[in-house]
Amino acid sequence: MITVISPDYFKTIPWKNGLGSTTELAISSGGKLDDFAWRLSIATVDNNGVFSDFSGYQRDLVLIAGKGITLEHDGKSTDNLTKLLDVAHFDGGSKTVGTLSHGSIKDFNIMTKQGHYSAKVNTYTNKQVVTMPAQSELVFVYSLSSYCQVSQASLTTSVPTGSLARIDNDEHLSKHDISISGENMIVIELTKVT
């Protein structure tokens, strides 16, 4: 089943560390601010500083606006996000310090509870068609700058810029691959850990 979630249904919630707010696009059923199986959100980062502690979670952070940010994790490893749709993958329990390159940025954040869900995050800047395997459990598509299309079986849905498509695979559709076409888009596949 393909569902398009428009920005009208996104929620603004405070950061866990209280130093800002995030726009929650989608969260697992019954999920709360600090207890969820998975969550997708967008945040604006205006200042350098320590990220909220999300011990027990994996994080994928995608640069969607701005001139870049450097993420230092536990003083040991570094991610430099300098181009649109660059991705960092890190442990939410790490002490992560963000340093802005030239002014504020906006990021798309995917968090999954370790031992419950895993995330596979791919970004596409050029126009193309992406095929997800039929057995994909839960897929999300977010388009930054143009409409994208999502198709499965005989269903085709247009996803407006700034909206989120959610593709839930059910028994009826699970025999059909998912086709996604567009550009400047983020494709997220969430899988239950068994």
Tab-separated table of C-alpha atoms in Angstrom:
chain	number	residue	atom	x	y	z
A	1	MET	CA	0.000	0.000	0.000
A	2	ILE	CA	1.341	3.445	-0.948
A	3	THR	CA	0.455	6.375	1.335
A	4	VAL	CA	1.539	9.971	0.739
A	5	ILE	CA	2.024	12.019	3.917
A	6	SER	CA	1.862	15.761	3.239
A	7	PRO	CA	3.705	18.371	5.346
A	8	ASP	CA	0.309	19.289	6.882
A	9	TYR	CA	0.566	16.057	8.912
A	10	PHE	CA	4.167	16.515	10.091
A	11	LYS	CA	4.600	17.405	13.800
A	12	THR	CA	7.048	19.805	15.437
A	13	ILE	CA	8.542	18.378	18.626
A	14	PRO	CA	11.380	19.538	20.928
A	15	TRP	CA	14.840	18.048	20.650
A	16	LYS	CA	15.615	15.561	23.381
A	17	ASN	CA	18.392	17.899	24.645
A	18	GLY	CA	15.980	20.877	24.682
A	19	LEU	CA	18.195	23.042	22.441
A	20	GLY	CA	15.906	23.140	19.406
A	21	SER	CA	13.070	21.381	17.654
A	22	THR	CA	12.594	18.800	14.947
A	23	THR	CA	9.833	18.139	12.448
A	24	GLU	CA	8.655	14.555	12.806
A	25	LEU	CA	7.540	13.093	9.470
A	26	ALA	CA	6.766	9.554	10.627
A	27	ILE	CA	7.254	7.381	13.706
A	28	SER	CA	6.613	3.730	14.516
A	29	SER	CA	3.214	2.855	15.953
A	30	GLY	CA	3.043	3.868	19.630
A	31	GLY	CA	6.388	5.667	19.424
A	32	LYS	CA	7.246	8.546	21.798
A	33	LEU	CA	10.042	11.158	21.891
A	34	ASP	CA	12.589	8.827	23.494
A	35	ASP	CA	11.075	5.372	22.909
A	36	PHE	CA	10.296	4.229	19.367
A	37	ALA	CA	11.241	1.453	16.945
A	38	TRP	CA	11.992	3.949	14.149
A	39	ARG	CA	11.532	7.654	13.408
A	40	LEU	CA	12.015	9.980	10.422
A	41	SER	CA	12.472	13.703	11.044
A	42	ILE	CA	13.895	16.945	9.655
A	43	ALA	CA	15.801	19.480	11.751
A	44	THR	CA	17.470	22.824	11.200
A	45	VAL	CA	20.849	23.168	12.900
A	46	ASP	CA	21.753	26.822	13.552
A	47	ASN	CA	24.664	26.405	15.977
A	48	ASN	CA	27.641	24.160	16.628
A	49	GLY	CA	27.093	21.718	19.480
A	50	VAL	CA	26.573	18.260	20.913
A	51	PHE	CA	23.801	16.136	19.419
A	52	SER	CA	21.121	14.584	21.640
A	53	ASP	CA	22.033	11.236	23.213
A	54	PHE	CA	20.045	8.440	21.572
A	55	SER	CA	21.790	5.442	23.144
A	56	GLY	CA	20.350	2.205	21.763
A	57	TYR	CA	19.623	3.731	18.331
A	58	GLN	CA	21.407	3.870	14.982
A	59	ARG	CA	21.258	7.194	13.154
A	60	ASP	CA	21.487	8.113	9.495
A	61	LEU	CA	21.721	11.841	8.872
A	62	VAL	CA	21.311	13.301	5.360
A	63	LEU	CA	22.247	16.887	4.415
A	64	ILE	CA	19.231	18.409	2.624
A	65	ALA	CA	20.064	22.155	2.742
A	66	GLY	CA	22.995	24.374	3.637
A	67	LYS	CA	26.742	24.475	3.043
A	68	GLY	CA	27.765	21.564	5.218
A	69	ILE	CA	28.417	20.155	8.663
A	70	THR	CA	31.201	18.066	10.195
A	71	LEU	CA	30.168	15.403	12.713
A	72	GLU	CA	32.781	14.153	15.167
A	73	HIS	CA	31.881	10.949	17.026
A	74	ASP	CA	33.482	10.282	20.435
A	75	GLY	CA	36.545	12.244	19.288
A	76	LYS	CA	37.530	9.238	17.134
A	77	SER	CA	35.792	9.374	13.756
A	78	THR	CA	34.468	12.159	11.555
A	79	ASP	CA	31.807	12.558	8.861
A	80	ASN	CA	32.014	15.582	6.552
A	81	LEU	CA	28.669	16.329	4.909
A	82	THR	CA	29.436	18.932	2.238
A	83	LYS	CA	27.122	18.157	-0.676
A	84	LEU	CA	23.363	17.869	-0.987
A	85	LEU	CA	22.260	14.358	0.042
A	86	ASP	CA	25.575	13.360	1.684
A	87	VAL	CA	24.865	10.739	4.396
A	88	ALA	CA	26.429	9.967	7.794
A	89	HIS	CA	25.719	6.671	9.610
A	90	PHE	CA	26.552	6.576	13.329
A	91	ASP	CA	25.648	5.203	16.752
A	92	GLY	CA	23.087	7.403	18.520
A	93	GLY	CA	24.888	6.760	21.817
A	94	SER	CA	28.131	8.322	20.587
A	95	LYS	CA	29.032	11.800	21.788
A	96	THR	CA	28.493	13.491	18.421
A	97	VAL	CA	29.557	17.109	18.006
A	98	GLY	CA	28.330	19.039	14.966
A	99	THR	CA	30.394	21.903	13.522
A	100	LEU	CA	28.745	23.986	10.805
A	101	SER	CA	30.827	24.881	7.733
A	102	HIS	CA	29.160	28.151	6.677
A	103	GLY	CA	25.858	28.900	8.391
A	104	SER	CA	22.863	26.779	9.293
A	105	ILE	CA	21.920	23.504	7.641
A	106	LYS	CA	18.857	21.309	7.412
A	107	ASP	CA	19.112	17.539	7.854
A	108	PHE	CA	16.886	14.516	7.327
A	109	ASN	CA	17.308	12.099	10.226
A	110	ILE	CA	16.525	8.365	10.261
A	111	MET	CA	16.696	6.619	13.650
A	112	THR	CA	16.208	2.901	14.262
A	113	LYS	CA	16.196	1.062	17.586
A	114	GLN	CA	19.106	-1.378	17.707
A	115	GLY	CA	17.955	-4.993	17.760
A	116	HIS	CA	14.485	-4.023	16.471
A	117	TYR	CA	14.901	-2.358	13.044
A	118	SER	CA	17.693	-1.671	10.599
A	119	ALA	CA	17.744	1.041	7.941
A	120	LYS	CA	19.211	1.051	4.459
A	121	VAL	CA	19.433	4.654	3.229
A	122	ASN	CA	20.222	5.619	-0.370
A	123	THR	CA	20.219	9.078	-1.917
A	124	TYR	CA	19.897	10.000	-5.590
A	125	THR	CA	20.782	13.415	-7.023
A	126	ASN	CA	20.317	12.584	-10.714
A	127	LYS	CA	17.017	11.569	-12.292
A	128	GLN	CA	16.702	7.804	-12.344
A	129	VAL	CA	14.497	4.796	-11.705
A	130	VAL	CA	15.218	2.718	-8.603
A	131	THR	CA	13.774	-0.760	-8.080
A	132	MET	CA	13.265	-2.094	-4.569
A	133	PRO	CA	12.839	-5.863	-4.158
A	134	ALA	CA	9.354	-7.281	-3.675
A	135	GLN	CA	10.216	-8.528	-0.187
A	136	SER	CA	10.935	-5.004	1.149
A	137	GLU	CA	8.807	-4.635	4.304
A	138	LEU	CA	8.608	-0.864	4.693
A	139	VAL	CA	9.976	1.781	2.307
A	140	PHE	CA	9.896	5.576	2.528
A	141	VAL	CA	10.636	8.075	-0.252
A	142	TYR	CA	11.286	11.796	0.302
A	143	SER	CA	11.786	14.171	-2.640
A	144	LEU	CA	13.618	17.463	-2.160
A	145	SER	CA	13.077	19.355	-5.377
A	146	SER	CA	10.678	17.688	-7.776
A	147	TYR	CA	7.811	15.244	-7.956
A	148	CYS	CA	8.754	11.612	-7.864
A	149	GLN	CA	6.628	8.607	-8.725
A	150	VAL	CA	6.205	5.378	-6.805
A	151	SER	CA	4.736	2.295	-8.502
A	152	GLN	CA	3.868	-1.173	-7.285
A	153	ALA	CA	1.759	-3.706	-9.167
A	154	SER	CA	-0.811	-1.558	-11.023
A	155	LEU	CA	-0.646	1.342	-8.533
A	156	THR	CA	1.280	4.522	-9.410
A	157	THR	CA	1.373	7.500	-7.061
A	158	SER	CA	2.950	10.943	-7.545
A	159	VAL	CA	4.774	12.314	-4.513
A	160	PRO	CA	4.941	16.136	-4.348
A	161	THR	CA	8.120	17.915	-3.279
A	162	GLY	CA	8.438	17.950	0.510
A	163	SER	CA	5.963	15.103	1.029
A	164	LEU	CA	6.812	11.610	2.246
A	165	ALA	CA	5.676	8.396	0.555
A	166	ARG	CA	5.257	5.324	2.747
A	167	ILE	CA	5.105	1.933	1.031
A	168	ASP	CA	3.870	-0.897	3.270
A	169	ASN	CA	4.220	-4.307	1.710
A	170	ASP	CA	1.244	-6.529	2.390
A	171	GLU	CA	0.461	-10.079	1.274
A	172	HIS	CA	-1.349	-8.921	-1.870
A	173	LEU	CA	1.501	-6.676	-3.066
A	174	SER	CA	4.515	-8.563	-1.721
A	175	LYS	CA	5.025	-10.378	-5.034
A	176	HIS	CA	5.633	-7.086	-6.875
A	177	ASP	CA	8.805	-4.989	-6.932
A	178	ILE	CA	8.573	-1.311	-5.979
A	179	SER	CA	9.625	1.167	-8.676
A	180	ILE	CA	10.647	4.710	-7.709
A	181	SER	CA	11.506	7.406	-10.254
A	182	GLY	CA	12.753	10.908	-9.560
A	183	GLU	CA	15.759	13.007	-8.612
A	184	ASN	CA	17.105	14.636	-5.446
A	185	MET	CA	15.397	11.974	-3.381
A	186	ILE	CA	16.037	9.866	-0.299
A	187	VAL	CA	14.949	6.210	-0.330
A	188	ILE	CA	14.797	4.416	3.025
A	189	GLU	CA	14.192	0.700	3.520
A	190	LEU	CA	13.348	-0.352	7.087
A	191	THR	CA	13.629	-4.022	8.022
A	192	LYS	CA	12.640	-5.755	11.264
A	193	VAL	CA	15.555	-7.453	12.957
A	194	THR	CA	14.704	-11.088	13.683
